[in-house]
């Protein structure tokens, strides 16, 4: 029980959950520390700097008003509203001093400070001078006075001096109040920050943990496992990408299983035939030349079929992995189609098939890998022969459309159903349409067409109507 509890409260310091929590709490602690520094430790310094700035501002206002009609009223108003003692004097007279009705302290209360700041003003030979002077006497404690003096007028014959005295009250009581308040603020703020950090870290890391578990299932071979996103765009995009990956892996796994099943079947059938006819030659037809020749023809035909299957598998693998680069050149697509038709002449002479080729008046020049495009045309023509109608006719039509050359191969067979038309480009997929000609293809022809056209960046597709036939087409860019 104790070990289980320890495992439950264990923190992984490298986890997103822990780091989000730690960073959030650390940020809150730094913010509160800054608040403590500003409000407690620097409050006295800040207070003095503020009073000095305010005194300089008031002195500037008085200097600007000097000599105007409302000069005295302005000084009196500033003195009362800012709790300052303001006096203006010359060498032999006082031009302005607050009266008793203003509630200001009497003049003799600031005589020591006045003497000190006056001495600084004349000693440094400056336009203004200021000094903070501690107040002496019983009951004053740490009270201080800001003494300021400046020349409103300064000539050889006359000097007009402005004095401003502002008491600096101790801030210890204020600091004590703020300290008590900040203790409560700190406790409440850290509690809220702690709670929010746990909530947010769990909310952010929960979908990531879910994705991790699904990824572990995917790694264990459970293809097609769903990935659930969270409430954040990045995690939603990640889950969508992983869902597509999972679906593709499931599809690839199914194709792999189908491939193994089909290849096993396609290899077993001719191997069985080879073995059977070899045994027949050994046991039955060894002394009969005609039977021996017929049996050997079957063995050779089955060996050719095995060779074609292995060759197609190798070609498809090389196309999918881009092992063999494209060797592009400019050539006439119509001439390439005619050469493929010539190579299939045995179908015309022996089986009665007819190939109808329609080409434009001008050469249909394209820029592509000629050998691979001939492979495309050969596969489409063989597919047309396999699925053509009772008329045994296959139409080949080449047209030029702007910067594109299009080749169409049409048959008049049973067509392809809408449910199957998007699947015919997959390896080993066979439609439900019956063949007119009993052929022993590898089932990889259209997959090879797709891979070659994708390598060229060309377009390919099929248009079909059930009961009327199908038209396969490829499109290539014209010569450069």
Tab-separated table of C-alpha atoms in Angstrom:
chain	number	residue	atom	x	y	z
A	1	UNK	CA	0.000	0.000	0.000
A	2	UNK	CA	2.816	2.395	0.904
A	3	UNK	CA	4.745	1.556	-2.268
A	4	UNK	CA	1.611	2.135	-4.353
A	5	UNK	CA	1.098	5.520	-2.696
A	6	UNK	CA	4.704	6.503	-3.408
A	7	UNK	CA	4.280	5.571	-7.054
A	8	UNK	CA	1.113	7.614	-7.210
A	9	UNK	CA	2.700	10.804	-5.879
A	10	UNK	CA	5.923	10.370	-7.844
A	11	UNK	CA	6.714	13.279	-10.154
A	12	UNK	CA	8.524	12.817	-13.429
A	13	UNK	CA	10.648	15.956	-13.584
A	14	UNK	CA	10.985	15.653	-17.366
A	15	UNK	CA	7.243	15.427	-18.028
A	16	UNK	CA	5.206	18.253	-19.536
A	17	UNK	CA	2.830	17.963	-16.585
A	18	UNK	CA	5.564	18.651	-14.027
A	19	UNK	CA	7.310	21.373	-16.056
A	20	UNK	CA	4.077	23.301	-16.696
A	21	UNK	CA	3.224	23.151	-13.011
A	22	UNK	CA	6.745	24.206	-11.961
A	23	UNK	CA	6.975	27.074	-14.458
A	24	UNK	CA	3.544	28.410	-13.522
A	25	UNK	CA	4.298	28.359	-9.780
A	26	UNK	CA	7.766	29.829	-10.376
A	27	UNK	CA	6.283	32.655	-12.425
A	28	UNK	CA	3.772	33.431	-9.672
A	29	UNK	CA	6.542	33.359	-7.040
A	30	UNK	CA	8.734	35.724	-9.080
A	31	UNK	CA	5.812	38.091	-9.597
A	32	UNK	CA	5.042	38.159	-5.884
A	33	UNK	CA	8.723	38.632	-5.025
A	34	UNK	CA	8.851	41.636	-7.331
A	35	UNK	CA	5.741	43.016	-5.651
A	36	UNK	CA	7.348	42.570	-2.203
A	37	UNK	CA	10.517	44.338	-3.322
A	38	UNK	CA	8.665	47.295	-4.759
A	39	UNK	CA	6.120	47.696	-1.975
A	40	UNK	CA	8.226	46.902	1.107
A	41	UNK	CA	11.944	47.295	0.518
A	42	UNK	CA	11.952	50.114	-2.048
A	43	UNK	CA	8.912	52.017	-0.809
A	44	UNK	CA	10.908	54.541	1.254
A	45	UNK	CA	13.322	55.256	-1.621
A	46	UNK	CA	10.463	55.512	-4.089
A	47	UNK	CA	8.584	57.879	-1.747
A	48	UNK	CA	11.563	60.220	-1.434
A	49	UNK	CA	12.222	60.230	-5.184
A	50	UNK	CA	8.565	61.000	-5.825
A	51	UNK	CA	8.615	63.949	-3.380
A	52	UNK	CA	11.781	65.343	-4.993
A	53	UNK	CA	10.230	65.098	-8.453
A	54	UNK	CA	7.024	66.741	-7.243
A	55	UNK	CA	8.973	69.571	-5.578
A	56	UNK	CA	10.934	70.246	-8.784
A	57	UNK	CA	7.675	70.325	-10.749
A	58	UNK	CA	6.089	72.857	-8.357
A	59	UNK	CA	9.229	75.015	-8.470
A	60	UNK	CA	8.999	75.058	-12.270
A	61	UNK	CA	5.328	76.130	-12.121
A	62	UNK	CA	6.158	78.964	-9.661
A	63	UNK	CA	9.040	80.151	-11.845
A	64	UNK	CA	6.736	80.276	-14.857
A	65	UNK	CA	4.106	82.247	-12.877
A	66	UNK	CA	6.624	84.683	-11.404
A	67	UNK	CA	5.642	88.257	-12.247
A	68	UNK	CA	2.035	87.432	-13.245
A	69	UNK	CA	-1.112	88.788	-11.576
A	70	UNK	CA	-2.170	85.450	-10.094
A	71	UNK	CA	1.334	84.652	-8.834
A	72	UNK	CA	0.458	84.863	-5.116
A	73	UNK	CA	-2.780	82.889	-5.527
A	74	UNK	CA	-0.926	80.186	-7.400
A	75	UNK	CA	1.712	79.844	-4.661
A	76	UNK	CA	-0.912	79.711	-1.923
A	77	UNK	CA	-2.895	77.043	-3.783
A	78	UNK	CA	0.175	74.912	-4.434
A	79	UNK	CA	1.301	75.198	-0.833
A	80	UNK	CA	-2.007	74.014	0.587
A	81	UNK	CA	-2.780	71.276	-1.939
A	82	UNK	CA	0.699	69.692	-1.721
A	83	UNK	CA	1.291	70.187	2.034
A	84	UNK	CA	4.416	72.288	1.464
A	85	UNK	CA	5.847	75.464	3.062
A	86	UNK	CA	6.715	77.970	0.309
A	87	UNK	CA	8.542	81.236	0.900
A	88	UNK	CA	10.006	83.843	-1.446
A	89	UNK	CA	12.484	86.420	-0.250
A	90	UNK	CA	15.170	88.827	-1.335
A	91	UNK	CA	18.328	89.857	0.469
A	92	UNK	CA	16.445	92.338	2.664
A	93	UNK	CA	12.726	91.384	2.552
A	94	UNK	CA	10.222	88.504	2.436
A	95	UNK	CA	8.049	88.750	-0.692
A	96	UNK	CA	5.789	85.840	0.186
A	97	UNK	CA	5.246	83.726	3.264
A	98	UNK	CA	2.132	81.694	4.213
A	99	UNK	CA	-0.071	83.451	6.711
A	100	UNK	CA	-1.426	81.925	9.830
A	101	UNK	CA	-4.802	81.474	8.132
A	102	UNK	CA	-3.322	78.960	5.719
A	103	UNK	CA	-2.499	76.535	8.458
A	104	UNK	CA	1.156	76.370	7.437
A	105	UNK	CA	3.876	76.077	10.060
A	106	UNK	CA	5.380	79.435	11.196
A	107	UNK	CA	8.523	80.667	9.525
A	108	UNK	CA	10.824	80.078	12.460
A	109	UNK	CA	10.154	76.287	12.271
A	110	UNK	CA	12.221	76.019	9.064
A	111	UNK	CA	15.005	78.488	9.830
A	112	UNK	CA	17.689	75.759	10.295
A	113	UNK	CA	16.707	74.020	7.044
A	114	UNK	CA	16.535	77.375	5.234
A	115	UNK	CA	20.022	78.231	6.374
A	116	UNK	CA	21.375	74.840	5.241
A	117	UNK	CA	19.851	74.837	1.758
A	118	UNK	CA	20.722	78.546	1.250
A	119	UNK	CA	24.344	77.790	2.057
A	120	UNK	CA	24.298	74.940	-0.577
A	121	UNK	CA	22.701	77.205	-3.149
A	122	UNK	CA	25.396	79.900	-2.822
A	123	UNK	CA	28.205	77.426	-2.181
A	124	UNK	CA	27.715	75.419	-5.373
A	125	UNK	CA	26.793	78.538	-7.362
A	126	UNK	CA	23.898	76.652	-8.985
A	127	UNK	CA	20.449	77.682	-10.132
A	128	UNK	CA	18.846	75.361	-7.565
A	129	UNK	CA	19.768	73.107	-4.654
A	130	UNK	CA	17.935	70.511	-2.534
A	131	UNK	CA	18.763	68.447	0.531
A	132	UNK	CA	16.982	66.024	2.860
A	133	UNK	CA	17.516	67.033	6.478
A	134	UNK	CA	16.584	64.863	9.482
A	135	UNK	CA	14.458	66.677	12.027
A	136	UNK	CA	15.978	67.032	15.456
A	137	UNK	CA	14.153	67.218	18.703
A	138	UNK	CA	12.078	64.962	20.962
A	139	UNK	CA	9.135	63.181	19.374
A	140	UNK	CA	10.274	63.634	15.800
A	141	UNK	CA	11.522	60.075	15.407
A	142	UNK	CA	12.689	59.414	11.834
A	143	UNK	CA	10.953	62.422	10.334
A	144	UNK	CA	12.847	64.281	7.637
A	145	UNK	CA	12.351	67.463	5.653
A	146	UNK	CA	13.027	68.025	1.988
A	147	UNK	CA	14.504	71.530	1.650
A	148	UNK	CA	14.620	73.131	-1.799
A	149	UNK	CA	15.921	76.504	-2.936
A	150	UNK	CA	16.273	78.157	-6.355
A	151	UNK	CA	16.731	81.610	-7.852
A	152	UNK	CA	13.638	83.166	-9.379
A	153	UNK	CA	15.680	86.227	-10.256
A	154	UNK	CA	19.421	86.628	-10.081
A	155	UNK	CA	21.267	89.872	-10.918
A	156	UNK	CA	24.218	91.746	-9.481
A	157	UNK	CA	21.912	94.079	-7.566
A	158	UNK	CA	19.058	91.777	-6.642
A	159	UNK	CA	18.427	88.143	-5.875
A	160	UNK	CA	14.968	86.601	-5.455
A	161	UNK	CA	15.085	83.149	-3.825
A	162	UNK	CA	12.320	80.520	-3.729
A	163	UNK	CA	12.233	78.177	-0.736
A	164	UNK	CA	10.114	75.024	-0.590
A	165	UNK	CA	10.004	72.780	2.457
A	166	UNK	CA	8.175	69.470	2.324
A	167	UNK	CA	7.985	67.113	5.311
A	168	UNK	CA	8.886	63.482	4.602
A	169	UNK	CA	6.783	61.397	6.911
A	170	UNK	CA	8.005	57.957	8.063
A	171	UNK	CA	6.583	55.113	5.972
A	172	UNK	CA	7.196	52.392	8.544
A	173	UNK	CA	3.525	52.236	9.534
A	174	UNK	CA	2.509	52.097	5.884
A	175	UNK	CA	5.067	49.365	5.217
A	176	UNK	CA	3.688	47.384	8.135
A	177	UNK	CA	0.157	47.602	6.774
A	178	UNK	CA	1.328	46.630	3.284
A	179	UNK	CA	3.363	43.760	4.689
A	180	UNK	CA	0.333	42.286	6.443
A	181	UNK	CA	-1.759	42.689	3.319
A	182	UNK	CA	0.952	41.181	1.105
A	183	UNK	CA	1.179	38.130	3.363
A	184	UNK	CA	-2.478	37.394	2.696
A	185	UNK	CA	-2.115	38.280	-1.000
A	186	UNK	CA	0.895	35.959	-1.290
A	187	UNK	CA	-0.846	33.022	0.371
A	188	UNK	CA	-3.997	33.446	-1.735
A	189	UNK	CA	-2.060	34.053	-4.957
A	190	UNK	CA	0.232	31.042	-4.504
A	191	UNK	CA	-2.759	28.844	-3.657
A	192	UNK	CA	-4.597	29.969	-6.791
A	193	UNK	CA	-1.425	29.640	-8.884
A	194	UNK	CA	-0.807	26.135	-7.506
A	195	UNK	CA	-4.362	25.027	-8.255
A	196	UNK	CA	-4.414	26.602	-11.709
A	197	UNK	CA	-1.028	25.106	-12.590
A	198	UNK	CA	-2.204	21.599	-11.671
A	199	UNK	CA	-5.450	22.066	-13.611
A	200	UNK	CA	-3.796	23.518	-16.735
A	201	UNK	CA	-0.910	21.034	-16.750
A	202	UNK	CA	-3.358	18.117	-16.501
A	203	UNK	CA	-5.596	19.649	-19.167
A	204	UNK	CA	-2.675	20.101	-21.576
A	205	UNK	CA	-0.906	16.811	-20.874
A	206	UNK	CA	-4.021	14.606	-20.804
A	207	UNK	CA	-4.509	14.489	-24.609
A	208	UNK	CA	-0.756	13.968	-25.031
A	209	UNK	CA	-0.896	10.987	-22.654
A	210	UNK	CA	-3.866	9.659	-24.616
A	211	UNK	CA	-1.964	10.034	-27.890
A	212	UNK	CA	1.044	8.284	-26.343
A	213	UNK	CA	-1.086	5.291	-25.301
A	214	UNK	CA	-2.610	5.089	-28.777
A	215	UNK	CA	0.889	5.319	-30.301
A	216	UNK	CA	2.014	2.410	-28.113
A	217	UNK	CA	-0.915	0.366	-29.397
A	218	UNK	CA	0.006	1.366	-32.953
A	219	UNK	CA	3.629	0.356	-32.367
A	220	UNK	CA	2.393	-3.014	-31.088
A	221	UNK	CA	0.761	-3.658	-34.467
A	222	UNK	CA	-2.800	-2.492	-33.755
A	223	UNK	CA	-3.139	-0.541	-36.994
A	224	UNK	CA	-6.145	1.733	-37.392
A	225	UNK	CA	-6.161	2.720	-33.714
A	226	UNK	CA	-7.837	6.155	-33.280
A	227	UNK	CA	-6.001	9.173	-31.848
A	228	UNK	CA	-8.082	11.630	-29.848
A	229	UNK	CA	-7.121	15.323	-29.845
A	230	UNK	CA	-7.637	17.829	-27.063
A	231	UNK	CA	-8.656	21.464	-26.890
A	232	UNK	CA	-5.583	22.937	-28.544
A	233	UNK	CA	-4.956	23.459	-32.250
A	234	UNK	CA	-1.459	21.932	-32.269
A	235	UNK	CA	-2.587	18.755	-30.480
A	236	UNK	CA	-5.670	18.466	-32.712
A	237	UNK	CA	-3.450	18.748	-35.806
A	238	UNK	CA	-1.080	16.131	-34.357
A	239	UNK	CA	-3.943	13.718	-33.668
A	240	UNK	CA	-5.355	14.238	-37.168
A	241	UNK	CA	-1.950	13.537	-38.696
A	242	UNK	CA	-1.531	10.410	-36.575
A	243	UNK	CA	-5.055	9.268	-37.496
A	244	UNK	CA	-4.123	9.553	-41.178
A	245	UNK	CA	-0.886	7.688	-40.464
A	246	UNK	CA	-2.771	4.990	-38.585
A	247	UNK	CA	-5.277	4.615	-41.421
A	248	UNK	CA	-2.495	4.428	-44.019
A	249	UNK	CA	-0.624	1.844	-41.944
A	250	UNK	CA	-3.793	-0.210	-41.657
A	251	UNK	CA	-4.304	0.043	-45.393
A	252	UNK	CA	-0.660	-0.841	-46.046
A	253	UNK	CA	-0.886	-3.800	-43.682
A	254	UNK	CA	-3.973	-5.065	-45.477
A	255	UNK	CA	-2.237	-4.616	-48.827
A	256	UNK	CA	0.805	-6.430	-47.456
A	257	UNK	CA	-1.341	-9.358	-46.387
A	258	UNK	CA	-3.103	-9.365	-49.756
A	259	UNK	CA	0.268	-9.137	-51.498
A	260	UNK	CA	1.632	-12.119	-49.595
A	261	UNK	CA	-1.526	-14.097	-50.276
A	262	UNK	CA	-1.583	-13.237	-53.976
A	263	UNK	CA	2.136	-13.723	-54.522
A	264	UNK	CA	2.005	-17.017	-52.659
A	265	UNK	CA	-0.883	-18.120	-54.846
A	266	UNK	CA	0.717	-16.869	-58.054
A	267	UNK	CA	3.989	-18.577	-57.196
A	268	UNK	CA	2.419	-21.819	-56.003
A	269	UNK	CA	0.265	-22.317	-59.112
A	270	UNK	CA	3.036	-22.254	-61.755
A	271	UNK	CA	5.420	-24.128	-59.461
A	272	UNK	CA	2.808	-26.850	-59.023
A	273	UNK	CA	2.353	-26.955	-62.800
A	274	UNK	CA	6.106	-27.169	-63.379
A	275	UNK	CA	6.465	-29.964	-60.867
A	276	UNK	CA	3.472	-31.875	-62.215
A	277	UNK	CA	4.582	-31.701	-65.849
A	278	UNK	CA	8.150	-32.539	-64.905
A	279	UNK	CA	6.870	-35.685	-63.152
A	280	UNK	CA	4.776	-36.492	-66.234
A	281	UNK	CA	7.861	-36.209	-68.423
A	282	UNK	CA	9.700	-38.495	-66.019
A	283	UNK	CA	6.938	-41.093	-65.671
A	284	UNK	CA	4.806	-40.922	-68.854
A	285	UNK	CA	6.162	-38.985	-71.801
A	286	UNK	CA	9.866	-39.570	-71.545
A	287	UNK	CA	9.929	-41.787	-74.698
A	288	UNK	CA	7.163	-39.879	-76.574
A	289	UNK	CA	8.618	-36.796	-78.329
A	290	UNK	CA	5.250	-35.135	-78.974
A	291	UNK	CA	4.022	-35.481	-75.405
A	292	UNK	CA	7.417	-34.507	-74.071
A	293	UNK	CA	7.399	-31.364	-76.240
A	294	UNK	CA	3.871	-30.411	-75.099
A	295	UNK	CA	4.777	-30.919	-71.466
A	296	UNK	CA	7.956	-28.881	-71.867
A	297	UNK	CA	5.936	-26.041	-73.469
A	298	UNK	CA	3.756	-25.889	-70.375
A	299	UNK	CA	6.841	-25.819	-68.131
A	300	UNK	CA	8.384	-23.025	-70.226
A	301	UNK	CA	5.100	-21.051	-70.201
A	302	UNK	CA	4.814	-21.345	-66.429
A	303	UNK	CA	8.473	-20.354	-66.008
A	304	UNK	CA	7.809	-17.275	-68.174
A	305	UNK	CA	4.837	-16.460	-65.993
A	306	UNK	CA	7.002	-16.680	-62.863
A	307	UNK	CA	9.635	-14.488	-64.508
A	308	UNK	CA	6.980	-11.889	-65.440
A	309	UNK	CA	5.596	-11.837	-61.907
A	310	UNK	CA	9.025	-11.373	-60.308
A	311	UNK	CA	9.917	-8.729	-62.921
A	312	UNK	CA	6.709	-6.763	-62.260
A	313	UNK	CA	7.215	-6.953	-58.497
A	314	UNK	CA	10.786	-5.703	-58.859
A	315	UNK	CA	9.753	-2.889	-61.203
A	316	UNK	CA	6.937	-1.789	-58.897
A	317	UNK	CA	9.268	-1.812	-55.882
A	318	UNK	CA	11.882	0.264	-57.727
A	319	UNK	CA	9.244	2.760	-58.868
A	320	UNK	CA	7.858	3.183	-55.362
A	321	UNK	CA	11.308	3.719	-53.838
A	322	UNK	CA	12.620	5.939	-56.670
A	323	UNK	CA	15.625	3.660	-57.134
A	324	UNK	CA	15.789	4.216	-60.890
A	325	UNK	CA	15.790	7.902	-61.934
A	326	UNK	CA	13.806	9.138	-64.905
A	327	UNK	CA	15.747	9.520	-68.153
A	328	UNK	CA	13.634	12.144	-69.870
A	329	UNK	CA	13.857	12.984	-73.547
A	330	UNK	CA	11.625	14.408	-76.265
A	331	UNK	CA	9.802	11.766	-78.345
A	332	UNK	CA	6.619	11.288	-80.349
A	333	UNK	CA	3.935	9.598	-78.229
A	334	UNK	CA	2.123	8.444	-81.374
A	335	UNK	CA	5.214	6.594	-82.608
A	336	UNK	CA	5.644	5.006	-79.179
A	337	UNK	CA	2.017	3.799	-79.255
A	338	UNK	CA	2.480	2.369	-82.747
A	339	UNK	CA	5.599	0.452	-81.659
A	340	UNK	CA	3.658	-1.122	-78.763
A	341	UNK	CA	0.812	-2.098	-81.109
A	342	UNK	CA	3.344	-3.725	-83.434
A	343	UNK	CA	4.725	-5.773	-80.555
A	344	UNK	CA	1.183	-7.055	-79.840
A	345	UNK	CA	0.651	-8.174	-83.421
A	346	UNK	CA	0.392	-11.798	-82.309
A	347	UNK	CA	-3.001	-10.963	-80.779
A	348	UNK	CA	-4.215	-9.741	-84.169
A	349	UNK	CA	-2.861	-12.635	-86.221
A	350	UNK	CA	-3.603	-15.445	-83.791
A	351	UNK	CA	-6.628	-14.348	-81.763
A	352	UNK	CA	-8.364	-11.858	-84.057
A	353	UNK	CA	-7.971	-8.744	-81.921
A	354	UNK	CA	-7.963	-5.349	-83.614
A	355	UNK	CA	-6.168	-2.194	-82.485
A	356	UNK	CA	-7.542	1.104	-83.838
A	357	UNK	CA	-4.997	3.928	-83.510
A	358	UNK	CA	-6.043	7.556	-84.020
A	359	UNK	CA	-3.266	10.173	-83.962
A	360	UNK	CA	-3.140	13.930	-84.693
A	361	UNK	CA	-1.709	15.305	-87.926
A	362	UNK	CA	1.203	16.928	-86.093
A	363	UNK	CA	3.705	14.887	-84.034
A	364	UNK	CA	2.582	14.482	-80.403
A	365	UNK	CA	5.924	15.341	-78.855
A	366	UNK	CA	6.288	14.885	-75.084
A	367	UNK	CA	9.135	15.192	-72.605
A	368	UNK	CA	9.306	12.002	-70.538
A	369	UNK	CA	11.146	8.731	-69.979
A	370	UNK	CA	10.389	6.915	-73.235
A	371	UNK	CA	10.913	3.362	-71.961
A	372	UNK	CA	8.698	3.887	-68.920
A	373	UNK	CA	5.947	5.537	-70.975
A	374	UNK	CA	6.056	2.605	-73.395
A	375	UNK	CA	5.578	0.367	-70.348
A	376	UNK	CA	2.494	2.444	-69.448
A	377	UNK	CA	1.055	2.075	-72.966
A	378	UNK	CA	1.795	-1.667	-73.036
A	379	UNK	CA	0.053	-2.219	-69.679
A	380	UNK	CA	-3.014	-0.215	-70.784
A	381	UNK	CA	-3.231	-2.104	-74.084
A	382	UNK	CA	-2.885	-5.477	-72.330
A	383	UNK	CA	-5.607	-4.402	-69.918
A	384	UNK	CA	-7.787	-3.429	-72.917
A	385	UNK	CA	-7.244	-6.827	-74.497
A	386	UNK	CA	-8.141	-8.547	-71.242
A	387	UNK	CA	-11.424	-6.645	-70.722
A	388	UNK	CA	-12.538	-5.775	-74.258
A	389	UNK	CA	-15.965	-6.787	-75.593
A	390	UNK	CA	-16.983	-9.498	-77.956
A	391	UNK	CA	-15.872	-7.350	-80.907
A	392	UNK	CA	-12.262	-7.757	-79.708
A	393	UNK	CA	-11.484	-4.133	-80.574
A	394	UNK	CA	-9.283	-1.757	-78.583
A	395	UNK	CA	-9.256	1.944	-79.525
A	396	UNK	CA	-6.168	4.090	-78.953
A	397	UNK	CA	-6.617	7.837	-79.397
A	398	UNK	CA	-3.894	10.465	-79.014
A	399	UNK	CA	-4.767	14.162	-78.906
A	400	UNK	CA	-2.981	17.441	-78.176
A	401	UNK	CA	-4.672	19.923	-75.851
A	402	UNK	CA	-2.634	23.086	-75.311
A	403	UNK	CA	0.538	22.109	-73.470
A	404	UNK	CA	-0.723	18.592	-72.792
A	405	UNK	CA	-0.734	15.399	-74.839
A	406	UNK	CA	-3.447	12.883	-73.921
A	407	UNK	CA	-3.540	9.171	-74.728
A	408	UNK	CA	-6.793	7.234	-74.328
A	409	UNK	CA	-7.191	3.436	-74.451
A	410	UNK	CA	-10.830	2.340	-74.760
A	411	UNK	CA	-12.485	-1.066	-74.731
A	412	UNK	CA	-16.094	-2.082	-75.322
A	413	UNK	CA	-16.387	-4.532	-72.472
A	414	UNK	CA	-18.594	-4.705	-69.383
A	415	UNK	CA	-17.186	-1.560	-67.741
A	416	UNK	CA	-16.357	-0.988	-64.100
A	417	UNK	CA	-18.854	-0.375	-61.296
A	418	UNK	CA	-18.665	2.960	-59.403
A	419	UNK	CA	-17.841	1.069	-56.198
A	420	UNK	CA	-14.723	-0.443	-57.750
A	421	UNK	CA	-13.440	2.341	-59.976
A	422	UNK	CA	-11.259	3.956	-57.276
A	423	UNK	CA	-9.671	0.651	-56.288
A	424	UNK	CA	-8.472	-0.649	-59.639
A	425	UNK	CA	-5.109	1.123	-59.286
A	426	UNK	CA	-4.230	-0.932	-56.212
A	427	UNK	CA	-1.943	-3.914	-56.435
A	428	UNK	CA	-3.662	-7.224	-57.171
A	429	UNK	CA	-7.131	-5.703	-57.161
A	430	UNK	CA	-9.402	-7.544	-59.590
A	431	UNK	CA	-12.784	-6.305	-60.666
A	432	UNK	CA	-15.841	-8.473	-60.776
A	433	UNK	CA	-15.979	-8.098	-64.584
A	434	UNK	CA	-15.451	-11.340	-66.489
A	435	UNK	CA	-12.542	-11.480	-68.900
A	436	UNK	CA	-13.200	-12.080	-72.572
A	437	UNK	CA	-9.727	-13.498	-72.946
A	438	UNK	CA	-8.338	-16.002	-70.453
A	439	UNK	CA	-5.153	-14.231	-69.525
A	440	UNK	CA	-2.518	-14.836	-66.924
A	441	UNK	CA	-1.519	-11.359	-65.870
A	442	UNK	CA	0.253	-10.476	-62.646
A	443	UNK	CA	-2.384	-8.045	-61.372
A	444	UNK	CA	0.243	-5.298	-61.103
A	445	UNK	CA	-0.185	-3.592	-64.473
A	446	UNK	CA	-2.345	-0.632	-63.419
A	447	UNK	CA	-0.324	-0.155	-60.213
A	448	UNK	CA	2.801	0.217	-62.359
A	449	UNK	CA	0.945	2.720	-64.578
A	450	UNK	CA	0.016	4.775	-61.511
A	451	UNK	CA	3.563	4.813	-60.121
A	452	UNK	CA	5.146	5.805	-63.452
A	453	UNK	CA	2.650	8.635	-64.010
A	454	UNK	CA	3.142	9.921	-60.467
A	455	UNK	CA	6.912	9.975	-61.019
A	456	UNK	CA	6.358	12.086	-64.144
A	457	UNK	CA	3.875	14.369	-62.387
A	458	UNK	CA	1.337	13.453	-65.079
A	459	UNK	CA	-2.396	12.861	-64.868
A	460	UNK	CA	-4.080	9.487	-65.171
A	461	UNK	CA	-7.556	8.112	-64.667
A	462	UNK	CA	-10.442	6.082	-66.009
A	463	UNK	CA	-13.930	6.820	-67.276
A	464	UNK	CA	-16.303	3.880	-67.332
A	465	UNK	CA	-19.958	2.972	-67.719
A	466	UNK	CA	-21.223	-0.464	-66.866
A	467	UNK	CA	-22.248	-2.359	-69.995
A	468	UNK	CA	-20.516	0.104	-72.352
A	469	UNK	CA	-16.805	-0.212	-71.612
A	470	UNK	CA	-13.974	1.778	-70.104
A	471	UNK	CA	-11.553	4.462	-71.246
A	472	UNK	CA	-8.204	4.716	-69.494
A	473	UNK	CA	-6.207	7.881	-70.095
A	474	UNK	CA	-2.843	9.398	-69.312
A	475	UNK	CA	-1.722	13.007	-69.842
A	476	UNK	CA	1.841	14.272	-70.228
A	477	UNK	CA	3.389	17.686	-70.746
A	478	UNK	CA	4.549	18.558	-74.220
A	479	UNK	CA	8.229	18.811	-75.098
A	480	UNK	CA	10.178	21.703	-73.585
